Amino acid sequence: MRNERGSTLILVLLISTVFLVLGLAIFSAVIGGTKRTESRRTEAAAAQSSVEDMNAVTADFQAGIDSIAKSGSLQDMLKTSSYEGKLQALLQDLQSRYTSSGQTTGKTLQIHDKTGTLLEDDSDYKSRYFTRYYEFVLVYVSNPDAAHPTITKTVRRNMYISPTPSFLQYTVGSEHTLQLNGASSITGNVYGDDISVANAARYVDTAALNGADSAPYKTVNTLYPQVRGDIIVNSQLSVYKDSISKQGIAVNTFTKHQLAFQSPSAFLASFYTPDKQEEELPNIYKAYNRFVPVELAATFADKLNELELDGRHLQLTKADISSRSTVVNSMFSLLGGPVTEAGVAGFNAAGHSLYLIEKDQNPADVQLDFSAPQYAGKNVVLLTDVAGNATARPTFILNRDLKLASHQWLVVDGNLEIYNDHLPLAVSGNILVMGDILIHGDAFDFGHEQDKMQFDSTIYTTGKASIFSTDITGLDGKQLVLLSQGDLLLTRINEFDAADNSITPMDAYLYTDGRAELYGVASLLSIHGGLFAKQELVMNAIRQNAVQKPAASFSANTPYVPLTLASREVQQTQSSRLQVTYDRSVVLDQLDALPRVNTLQVIIDDSVVENGDTTKKDDAP
């Protein structure tokens, strides 16, 4: 009996011990979970506080730059070096105000000037340029005492200052009307006074031409655009919806939003979001900064006036730009008078800072590497028709590599056609075209584009700009910036290609004072840079990985075969055939040649939050 009682006692003690251990384990887990929860809360709070502080730094920096821009003439400030002095005073004030140590938090702000690392000639950028590139680094330490765990966050943000017009801040936009018809994909910010989005796109059906003077437009059902960025609207955002009712009847609706504040969920059905989540929607809001426009005619005149011609400068106005003869005659008047066709060789041998190429010489018998030592004293290369009709615009064809020195400009007295046929072509240098520009390859090489062009160039044209049937990539990591006073046409790029990784993005920023319309239906277009129109920009696109190529030729006797386009349901998982991704490096890569305005823009990158004090890695050898 006593043995049984002893066994029972031992069993009770054992069970009690087990429950005690389990209780202690649970209690420990609860305490540990509470501590971990508190730690996560503290870390999240630290991350949020560090980002808020960086946003405050950004706002104060923008306000300081605005104050500098309004304090006097920017050109006078640059000449007297007061511009750099005012910048340094602002940066020192920010570092002082945002570096502190308190009982609950501590923070240190460092600002690094990285402008020189991105400029080819960085020896005197502080006295030559308004543009700056700063890295802001804020080290934030929460609870710096023994009683609480110390959490350190490092927030980095790049900011750029540039006296450039506002359009260069946007991936896609228009000062007036922006139509996003169908399923384009935009990475970056979008701007427009009046923006409309639609789940239908139109395209030019060349297959249905059949002897007609012009191909008919077709409309295709597709998805809404995808925007990974902000949409800034001045007036209104309109949504067009093309749908089929339960009775099988086509129903079209058009809804206008006057941009009184609305919940993002109101637009969930009006933008393509892969996972149908509200957080994938773009931020949509009214512009709070004044849009600073560019006046291309005045900029064209400014670029000509900056050219040094035998130690002298032109004094043209924007009204003069419409007359080619006025521009060319003004050049020759500074250089001793007009030149005849027979006198071209003598003129070039006389040591002028302008090198003259007569139309009949171009391009077969002309050396196009003007960076060579024998052209060191040449600031301007002029293509002109000395003996031609002064009112007719000649066309100059460039089908070989062109290389200009960094201080040189090519001035074209007429139209310019840049053409290559299955051979690579490279253009390095800045160009002023007093006419239209046409950049193209072979229009009949269906499949992957075989006509490759590389550009490190800013091109201004007083006429229209057209690009078709060619691949354009950056030369030495740079890009093409094309600014046209006339309309812009971009078509037949990678026609009927499949949307895969072999497609080369077009490294270009394209701007027009007029109208531009793009098609990503049969064409497959990817732009790494940006696209902006002053009057109207229309983008048409579908989501379809592959579009079947129709018959090789069409005639009145050839049966019409329409493009095979996928349904909306199939397009949900397909890739967009018109993609634009912003590249802000254009502001620095083409710094000397970009349009300038008499104010300063601040371009801001997203913040990057890192755990710990990562500035120590920056200082490591």
mmCIF file with all atom_site columns, C-alpha atoms in Angstrom, residues 164-168 289-295 596-601:
data_model
loop_
_atom_site.group_PDB
_atom_site.id
_atom_site.type_symbol
_atom_site.label_atom_id
_atom_site.label_alt_id
_atom_site.label_comp_id
_atom_site.label_asym_id
_atom_site.label_entity_id
_atom_site.label_seq_id
_atom_site.pdbx_PDB_ins_code
_atom_site.Cartn_x
_atom_site.Cartn_y
_atom_site.Cartn_z
_atom_site.occupancy
_atom_site.B_iso_or_equiv
_atom_site.pdbx_formal_charge
_atom_site.auth_seq_id
_atom_site.auth_comp_id
_atom_site.auth_asym_id
_atom_site.auth_atom_id
_atom_site.pdbx_PDB_model_num
ATOM 1  C CA . THR A 1 164 ? 16.080 72.113 -67.650 1.00 0.00 ? 164 THR A CA 1
ATOM 2  C CA . PRO A 1 165 ? 12.392 72.212 -68.580 1.00 0.00 ? 165 PRO A CA 1
ATOM 3  C CA . SER A 1 166 ? 9.885  70.133 -66.662 1.00 0.00 ? 166 SER A CA 1
ATOM 4  C CA . PHE A 1 167 ? 9.211  67.542 -69.360 1.00 0.00 ? 167 PHE A CA 1
ATOM 5  C CA . LEU A 1 168 ? 12.558 65.859 -68.694 1.00 0.00 ? 168 LEU A CA 1
ATOM 6  C CA . ASN A 1 289 ? 4.576  72.575 -58.941 1.00 0.00 ? 289 ASN A CA 1
ATOM 7  C CA . ARG A 1 290 ? 4.404  74.935 -61.898 1.00 0.00 ? 290 ARG A CA 1
ATOM 8  C CA . PHE A 1 291 ? 5.179  73.174 -65.168 1.00 0.00 ? 291 PHE A CA 1
ATOM 9  C CA . VAL A 1 292 ? 8.159  74.899 -66.818 1.00 0.00 ? 292 VAL A CA 1
ATOM 10 C CA . PRO A 1 293 ? 7.789  74.571 -70.611 1.00 0.00 ? 293 PRO A CA 1
ATOM 11 C CA . VAL A 1 294 ? 10.444 74.671 -73.303 1.00 0.00 ? 294 VAL A CA 1
ATOM 12 C CA . GLU A 1 295 ? 10.311 76.952 -76.330 1.00 0.00 ? 295 GLU A CA 1
ATOM 13 C CA . ARG A 1 596 ? 17.805 75.451 -70.591 1.00 0.00 ? 596 ARG A CA 1
ATOM 14 C CA . VAL A 1 597 ? 15.300 77.596 -68.734 1.00 0.00 ? 597 VAL A CA 1
ATOM 15 C CA . ASN A 1 598 ? 15.832 80.431 -66.272 1.00 0.00 ? 598 ASN A CA 1
ATOM 16 C CA . THR A 1 599 ? 14.861 78.393 -63.228 1.00 0.00 ? 599 THR A CA 1
ATOM 17 C CA . LEU A 1 600 ? 16.038 75.280 -61.413 1.00 0.00 ? 600 LEU A CA 1
ATOM 18 C CA . GLN A 1 601 ? 14.321 71.914 -61.279 1.00 0.00 ? 601 GLN A CA 1
#
